[in-house]
Amino acid sequence: MKKSVPEMLYPSLRLFFEEYAAIHLTDDEDLCRNALLKRDHTWRVCALAEKIAGSLKMNAGETALALLSSLLHDIGRFEQYASYRTFSDLHSENHALVGLRIIEKHELISPLSEADRELVLSAVEHHNAQALPVGLDERTLRHARLIRDADKLDILPLMINYSETRHLAKNPGMEGKLPDTPGFSPEIIDVILCCGTVSNAMRKNQNDMRLVQLAWLLDLNFPWSYSYAFEQKFAQRMCSFLPDDPMIDRVYEHVARTVAAGMR
Ligand SMILES: [Fe+2]
């Protein structure tokens, strides 16, 4: 059967991505380490996106579109880190919008139909928003949700692993310019328990960052994503790096209940 345009475009864009990432693998150790982090994250997000697409029984063309969005969702991270030496959008600029500029500059998705181009651009633009805008059509919404899940499902273990090893080697790029002070912000707990996801702007320290990421588990979209989060024990593992406190216990129970319900 003849391949769709997204299926034909995906292999060449993988090559472009590999070469684009390689530009940032210089002898600048800090830049190199963080470019590798984002390159490898992107490959894993592509693999997770393929799993989610499979669980949704997407056809080959739709799966290829999901993979294109996954491949490009963090393309802005390389320029962001090279320019600002941080992955904090609050301290630099929105990396999703940097990504849109790069996609446009290199005409990366010009072979796609106009509808598919808009879908990929929308998925990239909104992948890191606290919530998706209202008014997206069903198909765009499905793709935007898919990339958001795949992204979160890779960042969570990345951050958990970093919490495990940061006493050995700190990477300021992973710390969001937030201090490692004791305690956490109770107002973040209130937001998690009442409303779900939390704005990055509320974070005051490393524990707040962990809480905000823990709350991502309240904002997954597909049963496969919840099952994966459950199997990988993300909630328990993230909470093991948070203070021993009844408020944290309440958040853990709320998140664990939501994950269990989402698997069905
Ligand atoms: Fe990402």
Coordinates of C-alpha atoms and ligand atoms in Angstrom, one line a residue:
M1 CA 0.0 0.0 0.0
K2 CA 1.2 3.5 -0.8
K3 CA 2.7 5.3 2.2
S4 CA 1.1 8.6 3.4
V5 CA 3.0 11.9 3.3
P6 CA 3.7 11.8 7.1
E7 CA 5.0 8.3 6.9
M8 CA 7.4 9.3 4.1
L9 CA 8.5 12.5 5.9
Y10 CA 9.2 10.9 9.3
P11 CA 12.5 9.1 8.4
S12 CA 14.0 12.2 6.8
L13 CA 13.0 14.4 9.7
R14 CA 14.7 11.9 12.1
L15 CA 17.9 12.5 10.2
F16 CA 17.4 16.2 10.3
F17 CA 16.8 16.0 14.1
E18 CA 19.9 13.9 14.6
E19 CA 22.1 16.4 12.7
Y20 CA 20.4 19.4 14.4
A21 CA 21.1 17.9 17.8
A22 CA 24.7 17.1 16.9
I23 CA 25.4 20.8 16.1
H24 CA 25.0 21.4 19.9
L25 CA 27.3 18.5 20.9
T26 CA 30.4 20.6 21.2
D27 CA 33.3 20.6 23.6
D28 CA 31.2 23.0 25.8
E29 CA 30.6 20.4 28.4
D30 CA 27.4 22.1 29.9
L31 CA 25.8 22.6 26.5
C32 CA 26.7 19.1 25.3
R33 CA 25.3 17.4 28.4
N34 CA 22.0 19.2 28.2
A35 CA 21.7 18.8 24.4
L36 CA 22.2 15.0 24.9
L37 CA 19.6 15.1 27.6
K38 CA 17.0 16.6 25.2
R39 CA 18.1 14.5 22.2
D40 CA 17.7 11.3 24.1
H41 CA 14.4 12.5 25.8
T42 CA 13.0 13.1 22.3
W43 CA 13.8 9.6 21.1
R44 CA 12.1 8.1 24.2
V45 CA 9.1 10.4 23.7
C46 CA 8.8 9.1 20.1
A47 CA 8.8 5.5 21.5
L48 CA 6.2 6.3 24.1
A49 CA 4.1 8.2 21.5
E50 CA 4.2 5.1 19.3
K51 CA 2.9 2.9 22.2
I52 CA 0.1 5.3 23.0
A53 CA -0.8 5.5 19.3
G54 CA -0.9 1.7 19.2
S55 CA -3.2 1.6 22.2
L56 CA -5.6 4.0 20.4
K57 CA -5.4 1.8 17.2
M58 CA -4.2 4.8 15.1
N59 CA -3.5 3.9 11.5
A60 CA 0.0 4.3 10.0
G61 CA -0.6 7.8 8.8
E62 CA -1.9 9.1 12.1
T63 CA 0.8 7.3 14.0
A64 CA 3.4 9.0 11.7
L65 CA 1.9 12.4 12.5
A66 CA 2.1 11.7 16.2
L67 CA 5.7 10.7 15.8
L68 CA 6.4 13.9 13.8
S69 CA 4.9 16.0 16.6
S70 CA 7.0 14.0 19.1
L71 CA 10.2 14.5 17.2
L72 CA 9.7 18.2 16.9
H73 CA 8.0 19.1 20.3
D74 CA 11.3 20.0 22.0
I75 CA 13.3 21.2 19.0
G76 CA 13.3 24.6 20.6
R77 CA 15.2 23.3 23.7
F78 CA 18.6 23.3 22.0
E79 CA 18.5 27.0 21.0
Q80 CA 16.9 27.8 24.4
Y81 CA 19.7 26.2 26.3
A82 CA 22.4 27.6 24.0
S83 CA 21.0 31.1 24.4
Y84 CA 19.9 31.2 28.0
R85 CA 21.7 28.2 29.8
T86 CA 18.4 27.2 31.3
F87 CA 15.4 25.1 30.5
S88 CA 13.2 27.3 32.6
D89 CA 10.7 29.0 30.2
L90 CA 10.0 31.6 33.0
H91 CA 13.7 32.6 32.9
S92 CA 14.1 32.5 29.2
E93 CA 11.3 32.2 26.6
N94 CA 8.7 29.6 25.8
H95 CA 10.6 26.7 24.2
A96 CA 7.5 25.6 22.3
L97 CA 7.4 29.0 20.5
V98 CA 11.2 28.7 19.8
G99 CA 10.4 25.3 18.3
L100 CA 7.7 26.8 16.0
R101 CA 10.3 29.3 14.7
I102 CA 12.8 26.6 14.0
I103 CA 10.1 24.4 12.2
E104 CA 9.2 27.4 10.1
K105 CA 12.8 28.5 9.4
H106 CA 13.9 25.1 8.1
E107 CA 10.5 24.4 6.4
L108 CA 10.5 21.1 8.3
I109 CA 6.8 20.1 7.7
S110 CA 6.2 21.9 4.4
P111 CA 5.4 18.6 2.5
L112 CA 2.4 18.0 4.7
S113 CA -1.1 19.0 3.8
E114 CA -2.2 22.3 5.3
A115 CA -4.5 20.5 7.8
D116 CA -1.7 18.2 9.0
R117 CA 0.8 21.1 9.2
E118 CA -1.7 23.0 11.5
L119 CA -2.2 19.9 13.6
V120 CA 1.6 19.4 14.1
L121 CA 2.1 23.1 14.9
S122 CA -0.7 23.1 17.3
A123 CA 0.5 19.9 19.1
V124 CA 4.0 21.4 19.4
E125 CA 2.7 24.9 20.5
H126 CA 0.5 23.5 23.3
H127 CA 2.6 20.6 24.4
N128 CA 4.0 22.5 27.5
A129 CA 0.9 24.6 28.3
Q130 CA -0.6 24.1 31.8
A131 CA -3.9 23.2 30.0
L132 CA -5.0 22.9 26.4
P133 CA -7.0 25.8 24.9
V134 CA -10.7 25.3 24.3
G135 CA -11.9 25.0 20.8
L136 CA -9.4 22.6 19.3
D137 CA -11.0 20.1 16.9
E138 CA -11.2 16.4 17.9
R139 CA -8.3 15.2 15.8
T140 CA -6.0 18.0 16.9
L141 CA -7.0 17.5 20.5
R142 CA -6.2 13.8 20.3
H143 CA -2.7 14.5 18.9
A144 CA -2.1 17.3 21.4
R145 CA -3.1 15.1 24.3
L146 CA -0.9 12.2 23.0
I147 CA 2.3 14.3 22.9
R148 CA 1.5 15.8 26.3
D149 CA 1.2 12.3 27.8
A150 CA 4.3 10.9 26.1
D151 CA 6.3 14.0 27.2
K152 CA 5.2 13.7 30.8
L153 CA 5.8 10.0 30.9
D154 CA 9.4 10.5 30.0
I155 CA 10.2 13.6 32.1
L156 CA 8.9 12.0 35.3
P157 CA 11.4 9.2 35.4
L158 CA 14.1 11.6 34.3
M159 CA 13.4 13.8 37.2
I160 CA 13.0 10.9 39.6
N161 CA 16.4 9.5 38.5
Y162 CA 17.9 13.0 38.8
S163 CA 16.6 13.3 42.4
E164 CA 18.3 9.9 43.1
T165 CA 21.7 11.0 41.9
R166 CA 21.8 14.8 42.3
H167 CA 23.9 14.4 45.5
L168 CA 26.6 12.9 43.2
A169 CA 26.5 15.4 40.3
K170 CA 24.2 18.4 40.1
N171 CA 23.0 19.7 36.7
P172 CA 21.8 23.3 37.1
G173 CA 19.9 22.7 33.8
M174 CA 17.6 20.3 35.7
E175 CA 16.9 22.5 38.6
G176 CA 14.8 25.2 37.0
K177 CA 16.8 27.9 38.8
L178 CA 15.0 26.9 42.1
P179 CA 16.8 26.6 45.5
D180 CA 17.1 23.4 47.3
T181 CA 15.5 24.6 50.6
P182 CA 13.6 22.5 53.1
G183 CA 9.8 22.3 53.1
F184 CA 7.3 23.0 50.3
S185 CA 4.5 25.5 49.5
P186 CA 1.2 24.5 51.1
E187 CA -0.7 26.6 48.5
I188 CA 0.6 24.2 45.8
I189 CA -1.0 21.3 47.8
D190 CA -4.3 23.2 47.9
V191 CA -4.2 23.7 44.1
I192 CA -3.4 20.0 43.5
L193 CA -6.2 18.8 45.7
C194 CA -8.8 21.2 44.4
C195 CA -7.9 21.7 40.7
G196 CA -5.2 19.3 39.5
T197 CA -2.3 20.9 37.6
V198 CA -0.3 23.7 39.0
S199 CA 1.4 26.7 37.3
N200 CA 5.2 26.5 37.2
A201 CA 5.2 30.1 38.5
M202 CA 4.0 28.9 41.9
R203 CA 7.2 26.9 42.5
K204 CA 9.6 28.2 45.1
N205 CA 12.0 25.3 45.6
Q206 CA 13.0 21.9 44.5
N207 CA 10.2 20.2 46.5
D208 CA 7.7 22.4 44.8
M209 CA 9.1 21.4 41.4
R210 CA 8.6 17.7 42.4
L211 CA 5.0 18.4 43.5
V212 CA 4.2 20.2 40.3
Q213 CA 5.5 17.2 38.3
L214 CA 3.7 14.8 40.6
A215 CA 0.5 16.6 39.7
W216 CA 1.1 15.9 36.0
L217 CA -0.2 12.4 36.8
L218 CA -3.7 14.1 37.3
D219 CA -3.5 15.4 33.8
L220 CA -2.9 12.2 31.7
N221 CA -5.3 11.5 28.9
F222 CA -5.3 7.8 27.9
P223 CA -5.7 4.5 29.8
W224 CA -2.3 3.3 28.4
S225 CA -0.6 6.4 30.0
Y226 CA -2.2 5.8 33.4
S227 CA -1.3 2.1 33.2
Y228 CA 2.3 3.0 32.4
A229 CA 2.5 5.5 35.3
F230 CA 1.1 2.8 37.6
E231 CA 3.5 0.1 36.5
Q232 CA 6.5 2.5 36.8
K233 CA 5.4 3.6 40.3
F234 CA 5.9 7.2 39.4
A235 CA 3.8 8.6 42.3
Q236 CA 5.5 6.5 45.0
R237 CA 9.0 7.2 43.6
M238 CA 8.4 10.9 43.3
C239 CA 6.9 11.1 46.9
S240 CA 10.0 9.3 48.3
F241 CA 11.9 12.6 47.6
L242 CA 9.3 14.8 49.3
P243 CA 9.2 15.6 53.0
D244 CA 7.5 13.2 55.4
D245 CA 4.4 15.2 56.0
P246 CA 0.6 14.4 56.2
M247 CA -0.1 17.0 53.4
I248 CA 2.2 15.0 51.1
D249 CA 0.4 11.8 52.1
R250 CA -2.9 13.4 51.1
V251 CA -1.5 14.4 47.7
Y252 CA 0.0 10.9 47.2
E253 CA -3.4 9.3 48.0
H254 CA -5.2 11.7 45.6
V255 CA -2.8 11.1 42.8
A256 CA -2.7 7.3 43.3
R257 CA -6.5 7.1 43.2
T258 CA -6.6 9.2 40.0
V259 CA -4.0 7.0 38.4
A260 CA -5.9 3.8 39.3
A261 CA -9.2 5.2 38.0
G262 CA -7.5 6.4 34.7
M263 CA -6.3 2.9 33.9
R264 CA -9.9 1.7 33.2
Ligands
FE1 FE 9.7 17.1 26.0

